[in-house]
Amino acid sequence: MVPFRAEWLPACRDVLAGLPEWFAPSAVEGYAADLTRFPSWVACVHGEPPALGCVTVSAPQAAAFEVHLLAVARERHRQGVGSLLLAVAERWARHCKARYLHVKTAGAGQPGAHFERTRAFYLARGFTPLFESDRLWGPDNPALVLVKAL
Ligand SMILES: CC(C)(COP(=O)(O)OP(=O)(O)OC[C@H]1O[C@@H](n2cnc3c(N)ncnc32)[C@H](O)[C@@H]1OP(=O)(O)O)[C@@H](O)C(=O)NCCC(=O)NCCS
């Protein structure tokens, strides 16, 4: 895991662009920009591209940080990379004295099996579903908020 630096931007963009079911092509640039705005880390081998995955943590509240972005390259899924990235995010949040880490993802009301896998990941990593709302991302896009006490 290395802290994100600007040189990692193309490699992280590649990870996001390779996951269009989760990150719509029109949203990739925005997410890539967020890597530069918020504390972010990159998973890689020997400190060099390609990126295996990346994570970004924001702090909407001092005691409740958010996993703003988490993505693992498709060919690396289910090899523990996401767990390692999440562990870095949790360590950072704890270091900053946050008490909770939360994340928004697509709720069960949305079609498609891919977000089911995302929810399974967060449940396996100790997150608890808090509520689902169609007011966060709009009625066509119900969002599930999950939270973990640190
Ligand atoms: C969700 C994501 C970050 C998980 O990363 P990962 O590296 O594949 O996950 P890990 O290998 O660390 O998995 C840890 C545990 O989560 C659960 N899990 C992960 N993927 C799963 C899947 N597809 N189905 C069921 N459970 C799953 C398992 O319990 C797994 O442990 P195990 O493999 O020992 O059974 C990754 O799949 C990804 O980038 N998905 C696309 C983008 C995304 O969903 N981002 C989050 C948006 S909020």
PDB file of N, CA and C and ligand atoms in Angstrom, residues 19 22-23 70-72 76-84 103-105 115 117-118 120-122 124-125, ligand 1:
ATOM      1  N   LEU A  19     -14.085  -1.118 -14.437  1.00  0.00           N
ATOM      2  CA  LEU A  19     -15.220  -1.576 -13.616  1.00  0.00           C
ATOM      3  C   LEU A  19     -16.483  -0.774 -13.949  1.00  0.00           C
ATOM      4  N   TRP A  22     -19.767  -0.657 -11.903  1.00  0.00           N
ATOM      5  CA  TRP A  22     -19.780   0.076 -10.629  1.00  0.00           C
ATOM      6  C   TRP A  22     -19.525   1.572 -10.837  1.00  0.00           C
ATOM      7  N   PHE A  23     -18.628   1.887 -11.767  1.00  0.00           N
ATOM      8  CA  PHE A  23     -18.231   3.284 -11.980  1.00  0.00           C
ATOM      9  C   PHE A  23     -18.568   3.647 -13.425  1.00  0.00           C
ATOM     10  N   LEU A  70     -13.690   2.956  -3.260  1.00  0.00           N
ATOM     11  CA  LEU A  70     -12.894   1.741  -3.072  1.00  0.00           C
ATOM     12  C   LEU A  70     -13.036   0.915  -4.340  1.00  0.00           C
ATOM     13  N   ALA A  71     -11.935   0.576  -4.944  1.00  0.00           N
ATOM     14  CA  ALA A  71     -11.995  -0.175  -6.200  1.00  0.00           C
ATOM     15  C   ALA A  71     -10.791  -1.093  -6.306  1.00  0.00           C
ATOM     16  N   VAL A  72     -11.052  -2.317  -6.723  1.00  0.00           N
ATOM     17  CA  VAL A  72      -9.988  -3.302  -6.943  1.00  0.00           C
ATOM     18  C   VAL A  72     -10.083  -3.752  -8.404  1.00  0.00           C
ATOM     19  N   ARG A  76      -8.118  -8.888  -9.988  1.00  0.00           N
ATOM     20  CA  ARG A  76      -7.592  -9.090  -8.634  1.00  0.00           C
ATOM     21  C   ARG A  76      -8.694  -9.290  -7.598  1.00  0.00           C
ATOM     22  N   HIS A  77      -9.922  -9.344  -8.034  1.00  0.00           N
ATOM     23  CA  HIS A  77     -11.001  -9.530  -7.054  1.00  0.00           C
ATOM     24  C   HIS A  77     -10.818 -10.837  -6.291  1.00  0.00           C
ATOM     25  N   ARG A  78     -11.255 -10.763  -5.050  1.00  0.00           N
ATOM     26  CA  ARG A  78     -11.305 -11.954  -4.189  1.00  0.00           C
ATOM     27  C   ARG A  78      -9.926 -12.500  -3.858  1.00  0.00           C
ATOM     28  N   GLN A  79      -8.938 -11.610  -3.809  1.00  0.00           N
ATOM     29  CA  GLN A  79      -7.584 -12.011  -3.425  1.00  0.00           C
ATOM     30  C   GLN A  79      -7.115 -11.241  -2.197  1.00  0.00           C
ATOM     31  N   GLY A  80      -8.052 -10.587  -1.521  1.00  0.00           N
ATOM     32  CA  GLY A  80      -7.704  -9.895  -0.281  1.00  0.00           C
ATOM     33  C   GLY A  80      -7.268  -8.449  -0.444  1.00  0.00           C
ATOM     34  N   VAL A  81      -7.226  -7.952  -1.698  1.00  0.00           N
ATOM     35  CA  VAL A  81      -6.752  -6.575  -1.919  1.00  0.00           C
ATOM     36  C   VAL A  81      -7.724  -5.560  -1.307  1.00  0.00           C
ATOM     37  N   GLY A  82      -9.031  -5.776  -1.520  1.00  0.00           N
ATOM     38  CA  GLY A  82     -10.027  -4.858  -0.969  1.00  0.00           C
ATOM     39  C   GLY A  82      -9.956  -4.809   0.553  1.00  0.00           C
ATOM     40  N   SER A  83      -9.740  -5.970   1.165  1.00  0.00           N
ATOM     41  CA  SER A  83      -9.631  -6.010   2.633  1.00  0.00           C
ATOM     42  C   SER A  83      -8.430  -5.197   3.107  1.00  0.00           C
ATOM     43  N   LEU A  84      -7.318  -5.295   2.384  1.00  0.00           N
ATOM     44  CA  LEU A  84      -6.120  -4.541   2.773  1.00  0.00           C
ATOM     45  C   LEU A  84      -6.350  -3.040   2.613  1.00  0.00           C
ATOM     46  N   VAL A 103     -20.119   3.891   4.625  1.00  0.00           N
ATOM     47  CA  VAL A 103     -19.975   3.790   3.174  1.00  0.00           C
ATOM     48  C   VAL A 103     -21.367   3.724   2.568  1.00  0.00           C
ATOM     49  N   LYS A 104     -21.501   4.288   1.376  1.00  0.00           N
ATOM     50  CA  LYS A 104     -22.762   4.177   0.642  1.00  0.00           C
ATOM     51  C   LYS A 104     -22.536   3.271  -0.552  1.00  0.00           C
ATOM     52  N   THR A 105     -23.478   2.382  -0.778  1.00  0.00           N
ATOM     53  CA  THR A 105     -23.418   1.570  -1.980  1.00  0.00           C
ATOM     54  C   THR A 105     -24.844   1.336  -2.467  1.00  0.00           C
ATOM     55  N   PHE A 115     -23.636  -5.415  -7.393  1.00  0.00           N
ATOM     56  CA  PHE A 115     -23.631  -4.708  -6.113  1.00  0.00           C
ATOM     57  C   PHE A 115     -23.942  -5.644  -4.939  1.00  0.00           C
ATOM     58  N   ARG A 117     -22.411  -8.361  -4.626  1.00  0.00           N
ATOM     59  CA  ARG A 117     -21.050  -8.768  -4.240  1.00  0.00           C
ATOM     60  C   ARG A 117     -20.399  -7.680  -3.391  1.00  0.00           C
ATOM     61  N   THR A 118     -20.659  -6.433  -3.768  1.00  0.00           N
ATOM     62  CA  THR A 118     -20.112  -5.314  -2.980  1.00  0.00           C
ATOM     63  C   THR A 118     -20.673  -5.354  -1.556  1.00  0.00           C
ATOM     64  N   ALA A 120     -21.848  -7.924   0.002  1.00  0.00           N
ATOM     65  CA  ALA A 120     -21.295  -9.104   0.694  1.00  0.00           C
ATOM     66  C   ALA A 120     -19.904  -8.793   1.243  1.00  0.00           C
ATOM     67  N   PHE A 121     -19.138  -8.023   0.475  1.00  0.00           N
ATOM     68  CA  PHE A 121     -17.796  -7.649   0.935  1.00  0.00           C
ATOM     69  C   PHE A 121     -17.880  -6.816   2.219  1.00  0.00           C
ATOM     70  N   TYR A 122     -18.712  -5.782   2.219  1.00  0.00           N
ATOM     71  CA  TYR A 122     -18.770  -4.918   3.405  1.00  0.00           C
ATOM     72  C   TYR A 122     -19.326  -5.677   4.617  1.00  0.00           C
ATOM     73  N   ALA A 124     -18.928  -8.849   5.154  1.00  0.00           N
ATOM     74  CA  ALA A 124     -17.835  -9.729   5.597  1.00  0.00           C
ATOM     75  C   ALA A 124     -16.772  -8.949   6.365  1.00  0.00           C
ATOM     76  N   ARG A 125     -16.662  -7.642   6.082  1.00  0.00           N
ATOM     77  CA  ARG A 125     -15.627  -6.819   6.727  1.00  0.00           C
ATOM     78  C   ARG A 125     -16.189  -6.096   7.947  1.00  0.00           C
TER      79      ARG A 125
HETATM   80  C1  LIG B   1     -15.892  -4.814  -3.386  1.00  0.00           C
HETATM   81  C2  LIG B   1     -14.375  -4.986  -3.611  1.00  0.00           C
HETATM   82  C3  LIG B   1     -13.677  -3.686  -3.204  1.00  0.00           C
HETATM   83  C4  LIG B   1     -13.900  -6.145  -2.746  1.00  0.00           C
HETATM   84  O1  LIG B   1     -12.505  -6.286  -2.908  1.00  0.00           O
HETATM   85  P1  LIG B   1     -11.833  -7.757  -3.003  1.00  0.00           P
HETATM   86  O2  LIG B   1     -10.372  -7.548  -3.009  1.00  0.00           O
HETATM   87  O3  LIG B   1     -12.442  -8.459  -4.142  1.00  0.00           O
HETATM   88  O4  LIG B   1     -12.344  -8.407  -1.634  1.00  0.00           O
HETATM   89  P2  LIG B   1     -11.540  -9.413  -0.655  1.00  0.00           P
HETATM   90  O5  LIG B   1     -10.819 -10.418  -1.474  1.00  0.00           O
HETATM   91  O6  LIG B   1     -10.742  -8.611   0.296  1.00  0.00           O
HETATM   92  O7  LIG B   1     -12.793 -10.126   0.052  1.00  0.00           O
HETATM   93  C5  LIG B   1     -12.961 -10.157   1.461  1.00  0.00           C
HETATM   94  C6  LIG B   1     -14.218 -10.908   1.792  1.00  0.00           C
HETATM   95  O8  LIG B   1     -15.364 -10.200   1.308  1.00  0.00           O
HETATM   96  C7  LIG B   1     -16.360 -11.138   0.836  1.00  0.00           C
HETATM   97  N1  LIG B   1     -16.491 -10.999  -0.615  1.00  0.00           N
HETATM   98  C8  LIG B   1     -15.673 -10.311  -1.445  1.00  0.00           C
HETATM   99  N2  LIG B   1     -16.108 -10.414  -2.725  1.00  0.00           N
HETATM  100  C9  LIG B   1     -17.207 -11.194  -2.678  1.00  0.00           C
HETATM  101  C10 LIG B   1     -18.106 -11.693  -3.681  1.00  0.00           C
HETATM  102  N3  LIG B   1     -17.916 -11.421  -4.978  1.00  0.00           N
HETATM  103  N4  LIG B   1     -19.139 -12.480  -3.295  1.00  0.00           N
HETATM  104  C11 LIG B   1     -19.333 -12.801  -1.984  1.00  0.00           C
HETATM  105  N5  LIG B   1     -18.498 -12.367  -0.984  1.00  0.00           N
HETATM  106  C12 LIG B   1     -17.468 -11.567  -1.342  1.00  0.00           C
HETATM  107  C13 LIG B   1     -15.808 -12.527   1.162  1.00  0.00           C
HETATM  108  O9  LIG B   1     -16.242 -12.871   2.453  1.00  0.00           O
HETATM  109  C14 LIG B   1     -14.307 -12.265   1.130  1.00  0.00           C
HETATM  110  O10 LIG B   1     -13.567 -13.205   1.893  1.00  0.00           O
HETATM  111  P3  LIG B   1     -13.173 -14.649   1.257  1.00  0.00           P
HETATM  112  O11 LIG B   1     -12.700 -14.389  -0.151  1.00  0.00           O
HETATM  113  O12 LIG B   1     -12.109 -15.135   2.189  1.00  0.00           O
HETATM  114  O13 LIG B   1     -14.443 -15.445   1.296  1.00  0.00           O
HETATM  115  C15 LIG B   1     -14.054  -5.339  -5.104  1.00  0.00           C
HETATM  116  O14 LIG B   1     -14.744  -6.515  -5.455  1.00  0.00           O
HETATM  117  C16 LIG B   1     -14.397  -4.236  -6.073  1.00  0.00           C
HETATM  118  O15 LIG B   1     -13.567  -3.373  -6.393  1.00  0.00           O
HETATM  119  N6  LIG B   1     -15.636  -4.259  -6.591  1.00  0.00           N
HETATM  120  C17 LIG B   1     -16.037  -3.294  -7.583  1.00  0.00           C
HETATM  121  C18 LIG B   1     -16.134  -1.892  -7.040  1.00  0.00           C
HETATM  122  C19 LIG B   1     -16.896  -1.791  -5.729  1.00  0.00           C
HETATM  123  O16 LIG B   1     -17.870  -2.497  -5.488  1.00  0.00           O
HETATM  124  N7  LIG B   1     -16.433  -0.869  -4.886  1.00  0.00           N
HETATM  125  C20 LIG B   1     -17.090  -0.528  -3.674  1.00  0.00           C
HETATM  126  C21 LIG B   1     -18.086   0.521  -4.011  1.00  0.00           C
HETATM  127  S1  LIG B   1     -18.877   1.152  -2.574  1.00  0.00           S
END
